[in-house]
CSV table of C-alpha atoms in Angstrom, one decimal:
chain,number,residue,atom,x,y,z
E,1,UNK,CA,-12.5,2.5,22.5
E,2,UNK,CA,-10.7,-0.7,24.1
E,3,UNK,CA,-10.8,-2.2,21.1
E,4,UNK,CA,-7.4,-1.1,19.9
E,5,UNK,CA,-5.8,-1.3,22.8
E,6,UNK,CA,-6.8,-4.7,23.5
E,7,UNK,CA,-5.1,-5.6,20.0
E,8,UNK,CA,-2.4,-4.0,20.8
E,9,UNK,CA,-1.4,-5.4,23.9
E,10,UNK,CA,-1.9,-8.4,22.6
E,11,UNK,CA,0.3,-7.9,19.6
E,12,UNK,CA,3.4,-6.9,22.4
E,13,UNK,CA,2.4,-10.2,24.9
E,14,UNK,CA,2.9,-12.0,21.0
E,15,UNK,CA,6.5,-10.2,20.5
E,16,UNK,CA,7.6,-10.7,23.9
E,17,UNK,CA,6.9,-14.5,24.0
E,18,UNK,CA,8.1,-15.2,20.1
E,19,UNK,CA,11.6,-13.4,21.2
E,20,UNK,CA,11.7,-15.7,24.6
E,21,UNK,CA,11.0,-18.6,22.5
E,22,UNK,CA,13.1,-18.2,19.1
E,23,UNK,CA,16.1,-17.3,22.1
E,24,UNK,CA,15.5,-20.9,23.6
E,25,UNK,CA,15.2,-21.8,20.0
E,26,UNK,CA,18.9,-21.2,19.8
E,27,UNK,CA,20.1,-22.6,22.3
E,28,UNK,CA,19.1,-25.7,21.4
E,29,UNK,CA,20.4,-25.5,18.0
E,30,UNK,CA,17.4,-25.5,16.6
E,31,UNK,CA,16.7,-24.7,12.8
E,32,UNK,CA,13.6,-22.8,11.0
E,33,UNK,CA,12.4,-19.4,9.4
E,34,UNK,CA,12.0,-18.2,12.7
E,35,UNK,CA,15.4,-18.3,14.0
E,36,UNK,CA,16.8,-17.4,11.2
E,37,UNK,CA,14.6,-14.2,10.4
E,38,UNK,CA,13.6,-11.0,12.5
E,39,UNK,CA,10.3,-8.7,12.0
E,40,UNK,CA,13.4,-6.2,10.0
E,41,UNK,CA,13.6,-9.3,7.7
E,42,UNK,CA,10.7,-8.9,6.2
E,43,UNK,CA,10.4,-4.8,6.0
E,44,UNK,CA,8.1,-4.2,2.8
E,45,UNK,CA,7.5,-7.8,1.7
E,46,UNK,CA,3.9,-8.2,0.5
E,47,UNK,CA,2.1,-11.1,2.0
E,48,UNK,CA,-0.1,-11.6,-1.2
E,49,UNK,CA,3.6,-11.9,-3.0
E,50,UNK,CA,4.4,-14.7,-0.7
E,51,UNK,CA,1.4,-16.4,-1.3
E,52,UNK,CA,1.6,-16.6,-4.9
E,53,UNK,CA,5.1,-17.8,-4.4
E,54,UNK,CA,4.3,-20.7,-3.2
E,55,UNK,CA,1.7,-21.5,-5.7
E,56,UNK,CA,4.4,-21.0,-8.9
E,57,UNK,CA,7.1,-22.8,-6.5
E,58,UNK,CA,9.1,-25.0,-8.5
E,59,UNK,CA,8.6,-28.1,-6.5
E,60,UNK,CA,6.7,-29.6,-3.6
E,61,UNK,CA,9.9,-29.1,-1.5
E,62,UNK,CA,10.6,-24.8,-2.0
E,63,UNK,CA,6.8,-24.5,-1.5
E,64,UNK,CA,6.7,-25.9,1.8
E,65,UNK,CA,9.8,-23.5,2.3
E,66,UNK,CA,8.4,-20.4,1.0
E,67,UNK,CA,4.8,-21.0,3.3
E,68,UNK,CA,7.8,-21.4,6.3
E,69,UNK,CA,8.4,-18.0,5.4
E,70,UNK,CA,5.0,-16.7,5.2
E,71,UNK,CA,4.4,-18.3,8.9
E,72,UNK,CA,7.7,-16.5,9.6
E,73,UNK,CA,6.5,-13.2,8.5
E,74,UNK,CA,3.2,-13.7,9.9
E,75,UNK,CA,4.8,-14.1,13.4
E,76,UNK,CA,7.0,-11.7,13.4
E,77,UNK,CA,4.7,-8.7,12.0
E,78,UNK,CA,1.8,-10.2,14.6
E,79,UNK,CA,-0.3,-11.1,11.2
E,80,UNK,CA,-3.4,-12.9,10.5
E,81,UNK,CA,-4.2,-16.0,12.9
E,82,UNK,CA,-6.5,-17.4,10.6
E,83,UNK,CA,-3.7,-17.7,7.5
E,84,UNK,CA,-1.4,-18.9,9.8
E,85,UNK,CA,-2.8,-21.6,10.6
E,86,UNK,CA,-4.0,-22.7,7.1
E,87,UNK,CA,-0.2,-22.4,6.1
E,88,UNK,CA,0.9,-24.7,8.9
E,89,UNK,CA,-1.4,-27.2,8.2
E,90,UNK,CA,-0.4,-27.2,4.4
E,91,UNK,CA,3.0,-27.4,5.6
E,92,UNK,CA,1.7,-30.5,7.8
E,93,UNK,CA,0.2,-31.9,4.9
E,94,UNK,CA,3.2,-31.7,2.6
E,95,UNK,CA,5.4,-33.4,5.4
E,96,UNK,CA,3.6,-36.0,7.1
E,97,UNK,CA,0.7,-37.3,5.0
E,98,UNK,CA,0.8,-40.9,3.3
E,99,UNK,CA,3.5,-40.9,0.3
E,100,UNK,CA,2.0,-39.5,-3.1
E,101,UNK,CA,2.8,-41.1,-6.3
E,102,UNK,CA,4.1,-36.9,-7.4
E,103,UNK,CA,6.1,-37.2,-4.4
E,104,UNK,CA,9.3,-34.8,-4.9
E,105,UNK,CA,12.6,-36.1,-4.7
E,106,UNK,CA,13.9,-33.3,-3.0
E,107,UNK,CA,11.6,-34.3,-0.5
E,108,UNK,CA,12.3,-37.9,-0.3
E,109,UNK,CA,16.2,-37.5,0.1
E,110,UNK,CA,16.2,-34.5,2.3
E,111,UNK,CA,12.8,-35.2,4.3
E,112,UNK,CA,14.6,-35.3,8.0
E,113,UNK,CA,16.0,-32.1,7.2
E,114,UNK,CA,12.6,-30.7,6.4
E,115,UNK,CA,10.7,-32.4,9.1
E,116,UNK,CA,13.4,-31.0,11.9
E,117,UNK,CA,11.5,-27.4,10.2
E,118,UNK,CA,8.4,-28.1,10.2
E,119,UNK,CA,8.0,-29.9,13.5
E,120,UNK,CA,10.5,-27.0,15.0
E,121,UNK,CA,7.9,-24.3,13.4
E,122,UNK,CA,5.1,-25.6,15.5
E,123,UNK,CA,6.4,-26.0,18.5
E,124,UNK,CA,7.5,-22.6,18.4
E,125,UNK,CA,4.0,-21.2,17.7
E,126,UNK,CA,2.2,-23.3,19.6
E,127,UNK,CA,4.1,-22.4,22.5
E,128,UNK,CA,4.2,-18.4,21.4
E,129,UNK,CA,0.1,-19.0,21.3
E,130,UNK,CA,-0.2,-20.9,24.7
E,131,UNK,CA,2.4,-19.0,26.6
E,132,UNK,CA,4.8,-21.5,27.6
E,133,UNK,CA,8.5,-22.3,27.0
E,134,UNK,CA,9.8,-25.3,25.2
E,135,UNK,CA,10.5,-27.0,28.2
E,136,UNK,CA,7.2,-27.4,29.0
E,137,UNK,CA,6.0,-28.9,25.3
E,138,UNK,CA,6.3,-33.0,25.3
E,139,UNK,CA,6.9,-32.5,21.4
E,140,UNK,CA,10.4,-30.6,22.2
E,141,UNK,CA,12.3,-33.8,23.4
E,142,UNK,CA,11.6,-35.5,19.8
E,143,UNK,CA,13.2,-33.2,18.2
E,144,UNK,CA,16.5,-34.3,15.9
E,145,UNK,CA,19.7,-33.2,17.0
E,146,UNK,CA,21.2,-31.2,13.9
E,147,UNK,CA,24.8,-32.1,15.5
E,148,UNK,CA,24.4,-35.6,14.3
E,149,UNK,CA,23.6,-35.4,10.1
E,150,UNK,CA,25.6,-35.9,7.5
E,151,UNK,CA,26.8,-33.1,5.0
E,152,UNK,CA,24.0,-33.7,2.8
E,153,UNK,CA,21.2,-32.8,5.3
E,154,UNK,CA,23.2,-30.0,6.4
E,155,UNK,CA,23.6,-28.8,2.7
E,156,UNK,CA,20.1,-29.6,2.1
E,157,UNK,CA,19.0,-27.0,5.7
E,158,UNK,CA,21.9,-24.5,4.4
E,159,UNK,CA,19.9,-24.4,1.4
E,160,UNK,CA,16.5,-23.8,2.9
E,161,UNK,CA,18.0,-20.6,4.4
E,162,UNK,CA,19.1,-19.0,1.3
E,163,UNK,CA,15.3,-19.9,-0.2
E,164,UNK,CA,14.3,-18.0,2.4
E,165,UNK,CA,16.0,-14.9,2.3
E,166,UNK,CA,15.1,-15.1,-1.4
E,167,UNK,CA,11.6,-15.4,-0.9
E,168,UNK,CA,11.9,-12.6,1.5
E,169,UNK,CA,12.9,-10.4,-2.0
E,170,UNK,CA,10.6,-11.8,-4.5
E,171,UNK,CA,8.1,-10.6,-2.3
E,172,UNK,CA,9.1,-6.8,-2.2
E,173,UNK,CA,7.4,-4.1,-4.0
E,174,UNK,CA,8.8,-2.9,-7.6
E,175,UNK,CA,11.7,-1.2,-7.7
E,176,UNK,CA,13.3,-3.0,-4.5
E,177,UNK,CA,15.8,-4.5,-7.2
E,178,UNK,CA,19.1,-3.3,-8.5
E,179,UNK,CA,19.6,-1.9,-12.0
E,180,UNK,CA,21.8,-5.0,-12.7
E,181,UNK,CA,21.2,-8.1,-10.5
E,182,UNK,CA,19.2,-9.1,-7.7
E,183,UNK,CA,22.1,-10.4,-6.1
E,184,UNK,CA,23.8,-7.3,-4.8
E,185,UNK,CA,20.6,-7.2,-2.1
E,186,UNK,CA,20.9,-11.0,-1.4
E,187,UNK,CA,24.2,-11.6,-0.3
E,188,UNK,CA,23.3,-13.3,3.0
E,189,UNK,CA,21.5,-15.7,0.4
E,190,UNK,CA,24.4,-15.7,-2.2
E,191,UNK,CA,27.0,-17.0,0.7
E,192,UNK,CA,24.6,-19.9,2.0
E,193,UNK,CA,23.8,-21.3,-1.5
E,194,UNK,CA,27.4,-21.5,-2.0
E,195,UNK,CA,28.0,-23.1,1.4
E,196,UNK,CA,25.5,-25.7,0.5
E,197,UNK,CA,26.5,-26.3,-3.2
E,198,UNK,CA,30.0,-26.9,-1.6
E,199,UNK,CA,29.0,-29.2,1.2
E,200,UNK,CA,26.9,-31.2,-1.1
E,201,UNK,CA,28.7,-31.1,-4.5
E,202,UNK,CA,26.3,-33.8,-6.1
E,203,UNK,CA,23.9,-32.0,-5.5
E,204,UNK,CA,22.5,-30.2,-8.7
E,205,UNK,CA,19.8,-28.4,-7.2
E,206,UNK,CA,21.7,-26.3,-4.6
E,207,UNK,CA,24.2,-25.8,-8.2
E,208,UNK,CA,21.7,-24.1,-9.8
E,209,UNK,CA,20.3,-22.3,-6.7
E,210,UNK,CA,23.7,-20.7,-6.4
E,211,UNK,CA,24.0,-19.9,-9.8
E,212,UNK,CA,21.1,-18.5,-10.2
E,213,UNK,CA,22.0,-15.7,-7.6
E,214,UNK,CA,25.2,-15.1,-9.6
E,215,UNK,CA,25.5,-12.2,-11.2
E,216,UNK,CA,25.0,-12.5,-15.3
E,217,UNK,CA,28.3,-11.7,-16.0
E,218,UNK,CA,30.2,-14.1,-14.2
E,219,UNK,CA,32.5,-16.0,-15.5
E,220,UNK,CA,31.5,-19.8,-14.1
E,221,UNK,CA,27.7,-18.8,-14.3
E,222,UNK,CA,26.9,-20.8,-17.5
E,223,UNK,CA,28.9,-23.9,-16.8
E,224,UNK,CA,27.6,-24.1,-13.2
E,225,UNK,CA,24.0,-24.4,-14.4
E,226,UNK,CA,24.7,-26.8,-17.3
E,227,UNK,CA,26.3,-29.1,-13.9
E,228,UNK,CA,23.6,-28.4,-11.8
E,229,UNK,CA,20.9,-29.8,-15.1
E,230,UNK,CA,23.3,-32.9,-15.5
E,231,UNK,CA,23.6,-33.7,-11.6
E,232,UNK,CA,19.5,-33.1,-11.1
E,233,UNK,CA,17.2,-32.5,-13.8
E,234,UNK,CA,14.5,-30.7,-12.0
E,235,UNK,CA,11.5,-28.1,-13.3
E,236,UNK,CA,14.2,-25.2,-11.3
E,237,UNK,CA,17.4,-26.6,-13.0
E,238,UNK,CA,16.4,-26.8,-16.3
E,239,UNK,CA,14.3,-23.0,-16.5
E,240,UNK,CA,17.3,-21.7,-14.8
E,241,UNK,CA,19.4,-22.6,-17.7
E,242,UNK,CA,16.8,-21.5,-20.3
E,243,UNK,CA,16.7,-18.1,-18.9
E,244,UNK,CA,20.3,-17.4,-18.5
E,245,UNK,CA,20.6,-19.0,-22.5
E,246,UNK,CA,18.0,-16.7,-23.5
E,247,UNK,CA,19.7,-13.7,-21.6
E,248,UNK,CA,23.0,-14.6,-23.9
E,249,UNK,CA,21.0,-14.6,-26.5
E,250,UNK,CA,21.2,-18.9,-27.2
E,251,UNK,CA,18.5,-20.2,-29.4
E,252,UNK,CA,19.1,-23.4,-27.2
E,253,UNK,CA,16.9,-21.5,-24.6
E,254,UNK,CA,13.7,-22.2,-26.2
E,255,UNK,CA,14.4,-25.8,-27.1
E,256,UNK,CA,15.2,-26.1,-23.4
E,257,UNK,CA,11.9,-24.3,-22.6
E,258,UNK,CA,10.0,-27.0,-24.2
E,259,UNK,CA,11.6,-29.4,-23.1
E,260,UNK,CA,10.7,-28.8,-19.3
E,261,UNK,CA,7.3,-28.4,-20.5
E,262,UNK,CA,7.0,-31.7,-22.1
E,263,UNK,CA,9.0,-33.3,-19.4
E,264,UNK,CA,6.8,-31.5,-16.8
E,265,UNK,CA,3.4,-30.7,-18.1
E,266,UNK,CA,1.5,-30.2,-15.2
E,267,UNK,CA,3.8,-28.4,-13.2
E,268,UNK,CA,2.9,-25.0,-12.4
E,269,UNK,CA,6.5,-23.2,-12.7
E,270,UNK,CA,7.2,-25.0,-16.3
E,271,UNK,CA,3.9,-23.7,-17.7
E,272,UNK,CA,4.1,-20.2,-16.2
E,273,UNK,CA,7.8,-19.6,-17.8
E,274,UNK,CA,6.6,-20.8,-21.2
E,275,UNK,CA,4.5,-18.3,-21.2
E,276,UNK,CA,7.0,-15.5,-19.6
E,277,UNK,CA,9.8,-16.2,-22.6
E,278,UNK,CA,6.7,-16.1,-24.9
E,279,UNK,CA,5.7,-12.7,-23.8
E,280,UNK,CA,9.4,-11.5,-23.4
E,281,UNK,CA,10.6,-13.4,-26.8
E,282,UNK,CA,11.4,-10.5,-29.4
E,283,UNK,CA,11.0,-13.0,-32.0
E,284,UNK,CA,7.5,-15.1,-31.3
E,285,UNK,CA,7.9,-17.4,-33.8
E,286,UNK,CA,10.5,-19.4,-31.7
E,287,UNK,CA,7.6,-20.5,-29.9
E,288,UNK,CA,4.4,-21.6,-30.6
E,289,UNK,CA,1.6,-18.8,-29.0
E,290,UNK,CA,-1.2,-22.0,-29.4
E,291,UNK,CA,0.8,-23.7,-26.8
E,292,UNK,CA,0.7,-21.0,-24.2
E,293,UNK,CA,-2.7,-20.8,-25.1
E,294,UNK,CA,-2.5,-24.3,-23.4
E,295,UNK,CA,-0.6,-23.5,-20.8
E,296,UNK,CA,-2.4,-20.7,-19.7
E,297,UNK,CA,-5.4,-23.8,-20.2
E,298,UNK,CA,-3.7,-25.6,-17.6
E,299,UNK,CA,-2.7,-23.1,-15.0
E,300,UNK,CA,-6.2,-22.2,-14.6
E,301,UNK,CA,-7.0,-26.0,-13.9
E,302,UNK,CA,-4.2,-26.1,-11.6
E,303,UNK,CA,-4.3,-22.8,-9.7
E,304,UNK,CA,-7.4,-21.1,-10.8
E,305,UNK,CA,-7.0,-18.8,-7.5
E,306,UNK,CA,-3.6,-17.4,-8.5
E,307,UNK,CA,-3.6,-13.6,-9.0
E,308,UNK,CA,-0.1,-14.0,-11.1
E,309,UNK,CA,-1.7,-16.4,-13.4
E,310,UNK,CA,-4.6,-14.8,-14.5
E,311,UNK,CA,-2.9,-11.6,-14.9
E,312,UNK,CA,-0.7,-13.5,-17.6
E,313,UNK,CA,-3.9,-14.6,-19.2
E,314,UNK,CA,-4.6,-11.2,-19.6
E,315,UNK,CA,-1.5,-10.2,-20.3
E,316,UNK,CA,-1.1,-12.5,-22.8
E,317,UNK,CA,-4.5,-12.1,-24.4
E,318,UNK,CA,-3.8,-8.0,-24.7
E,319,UNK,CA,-0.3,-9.2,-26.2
E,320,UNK,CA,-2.3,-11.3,-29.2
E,321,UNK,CA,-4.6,-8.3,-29.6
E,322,UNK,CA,-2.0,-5.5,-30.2
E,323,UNK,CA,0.1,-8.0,-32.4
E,324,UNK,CA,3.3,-6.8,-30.9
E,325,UNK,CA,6.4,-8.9,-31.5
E,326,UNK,CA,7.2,-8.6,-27.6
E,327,UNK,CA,5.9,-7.3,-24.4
E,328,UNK,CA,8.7,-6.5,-22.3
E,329,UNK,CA,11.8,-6.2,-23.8
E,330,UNK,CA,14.3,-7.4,-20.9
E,331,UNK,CA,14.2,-11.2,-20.0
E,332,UNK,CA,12.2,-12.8,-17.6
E,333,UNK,CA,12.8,-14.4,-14.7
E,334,UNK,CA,11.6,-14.7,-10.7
E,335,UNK,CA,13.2,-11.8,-10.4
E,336,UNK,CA,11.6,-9.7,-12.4
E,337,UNK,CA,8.9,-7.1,-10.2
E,338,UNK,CA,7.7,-5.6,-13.3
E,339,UNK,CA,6.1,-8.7,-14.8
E,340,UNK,CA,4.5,-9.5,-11.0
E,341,UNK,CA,3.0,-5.9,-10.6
E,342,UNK,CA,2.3,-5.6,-14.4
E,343,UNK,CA,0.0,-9.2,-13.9
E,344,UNK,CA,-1.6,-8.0,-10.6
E,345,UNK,CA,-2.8,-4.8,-12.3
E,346,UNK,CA,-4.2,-6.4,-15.2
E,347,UNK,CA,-6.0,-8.7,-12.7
E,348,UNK,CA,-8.0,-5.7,-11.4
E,349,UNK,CA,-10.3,-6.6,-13.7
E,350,UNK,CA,-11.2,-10.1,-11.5
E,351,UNK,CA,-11.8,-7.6,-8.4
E,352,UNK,CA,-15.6,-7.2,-6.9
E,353,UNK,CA,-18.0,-5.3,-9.3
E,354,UNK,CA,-16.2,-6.8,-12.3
E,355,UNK,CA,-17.0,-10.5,-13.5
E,356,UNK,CA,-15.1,-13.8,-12.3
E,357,UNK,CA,-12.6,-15.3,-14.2
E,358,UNK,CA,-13.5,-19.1,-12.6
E,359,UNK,CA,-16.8,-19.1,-14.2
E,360,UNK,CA,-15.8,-20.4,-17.9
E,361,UNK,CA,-13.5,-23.4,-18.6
E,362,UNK,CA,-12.3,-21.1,-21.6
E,363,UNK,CA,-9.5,-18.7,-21.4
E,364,UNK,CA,-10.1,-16.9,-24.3
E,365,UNK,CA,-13.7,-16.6,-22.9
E,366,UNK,CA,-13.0,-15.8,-19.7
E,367,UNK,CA,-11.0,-12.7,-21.1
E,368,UNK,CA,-13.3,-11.7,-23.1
E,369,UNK,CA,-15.9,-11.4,-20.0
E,370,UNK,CA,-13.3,-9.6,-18.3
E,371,UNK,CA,-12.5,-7.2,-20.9
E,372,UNK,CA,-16.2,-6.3,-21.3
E,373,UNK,CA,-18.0,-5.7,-17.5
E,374,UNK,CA,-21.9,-5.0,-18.8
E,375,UNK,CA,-21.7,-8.2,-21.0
E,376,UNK,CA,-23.9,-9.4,-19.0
């Protein structure tokens, strides 16, 4: 019976020191998920959500931001050790291992801005783990003064915080959305991405992330993401436009589609929203359901672990099936809940007692097993 309230006392000795620290934290200007967040911030947010996140992240730099979040939420709620740590040293990995030849160039440009995260993020929990204040970690004196960078860097760490608090809302529950716009419950985010766009005005990746949070009737909505594609042409720039096109009803949506898919062909996020404006395309025949086939080919090469992108498989296999001309009739997009809980139902069917999607190399196979349990 001391069980439980061993774990519980040690779930408040865990409070009480991550408060202590993240309040030394502050006063040394320091900069992370955990300063910026409380155990409020993530009320409702699925941690299974969050880890897909960072698998369909649109680049190496938001997915070392949205597993900053996860470690956040992980701290704050007095979650799992074990994932934790796996996320910090993925986080580790991203940062601080030899130069990749895929490096991002988000990453390149902005990397002190990044690193003052990261390394800020385990100090913290090691010294929450070990029960000590900064003062007493060697690793604390290394850490950049914030004081000192340029407006880009700054821009590039206002930035980080509005991925957060967007992260935070992807990984709600259905329904947590408004009837008209994500942005009404992300106005926190809305303000810093506008901070950053307008501290680092080059910048077309903060462009986009700003307009992306704007509501779909506003005015400068359109032209600010055509900006943000010229400024940066990223796998996030360019699927922001297509989905706001394809929203207005702009054939150019498709063409633009493709074209991050040729451009990008082996990154996760351009191959997953092929397949979402295929699925949510009233009109199939503006794209070509053969290529994503092939995407859908790919994803399982790339993340064959990913609950979201198996669910499309499936989704996308019961679409051929039925020969309906669409899906879901309302666009796609990050935001949409429906399409994530629609995917993680369909992927019941990869649970224990029903067979494996990993075991063929074929999708079409591999739905087929699913779709019929005494097979074998």
């Amino acid at each position: 019976m001391r069980r439980p309230m061993d774990t519980k006392m040690m779930s408040q000795w865990r409070a009480n020191w991550l408060g202590r620290i993240v309040a030394q934290a502050r006063l040394r200007k320091w900069q992370c998920p955990l300063v910026w967040t409380t155990s409020s911030s993530f009320d409702g947010v699925h941690d299974d959500k969050l880890q897909d996140l960072v698998t369909l992240a649109p680049s190496e730099w938001e997915a070392v931001v949205r597993e900053l979040t996860r470690i956040a939420m992980l701290m704050h709620t007095n979650g799992d050790m074990r994932g934790l740590v796996q996320s910090l040293r993925r986080c580790e990995k991203f940062l601080h291992s030899p130069r990749r030849r895929s490096m991002c160039p988000l990453l390149s440009e902005y990397r002190e801005a990044l690193k003052h995260v990261v390394d800020v993020t385990c100090i913290m929990v090691a010294c929450v783990l070990e029960k000590k204040n900064l003062d007493q970690e060697p690793g604390a004196e290394t850490v950049a003064d914030t004081d000192t960078w340029g407006p880009s860097l700054k821009a590039a760490m206002l930035a980080m915080q509005a991925q957060v608090r967007v992260a935070c809302f992807l990984g709600l529950p259905s329904g947590a959305e408004t009837a008209h716009s994500g942005t009404l419950l992300l106005p926190h985010a809305l303000v810093l991405a506008s901070r950053a766009k307008d501290a680092a005005p080059e910048e077309g990746e903060w462009k986009a992330l700003y307009a992306d949070l704007l509501p779909h009737d506003h005015p400068r909505k359109l032209t600010l993401l055509r900006n943000a594609v010229r400024a940066r042409r990223t796998p996030f720039t360019l699927t922001c436009l297509s989905r706001f096109l394809y929203k207005l009803g702009e054939n150019e949506a498709f063409d633009l589609c493709a074209d991050a898919l040729l451009e990008w062909p082996l990154s996760v996020h351009t191959n997953v929203s092929y397949v979402l404006m295929f699925l949510s395309c009233a009109a199939p025949c503006k794209l070509s359901g053969c290529l994503a086939e092939q995407c859908l080919l790919r994803l399982q090469r790339l993340v064959p672990q990913s609950m979201f992108a198996l669910g499309l498989a499936l989704e996308l296999r019961l679409h051929t099936e039925s020969g309906a001309k669409h899906v879901r009739p309302q666009p796609y997009g990050e935001l949409d809940h429906a399409t994530v809980d629609k995917a993680q139902k369909l992927y019941a069917w990869t649970r224990p007692g029903r067979p494996r999607l990993a075991r063929s190399t074929s999708t079409a196979a591999n739905l087929r097993e699913a779709q019929d349990p005494d097979r074998h």
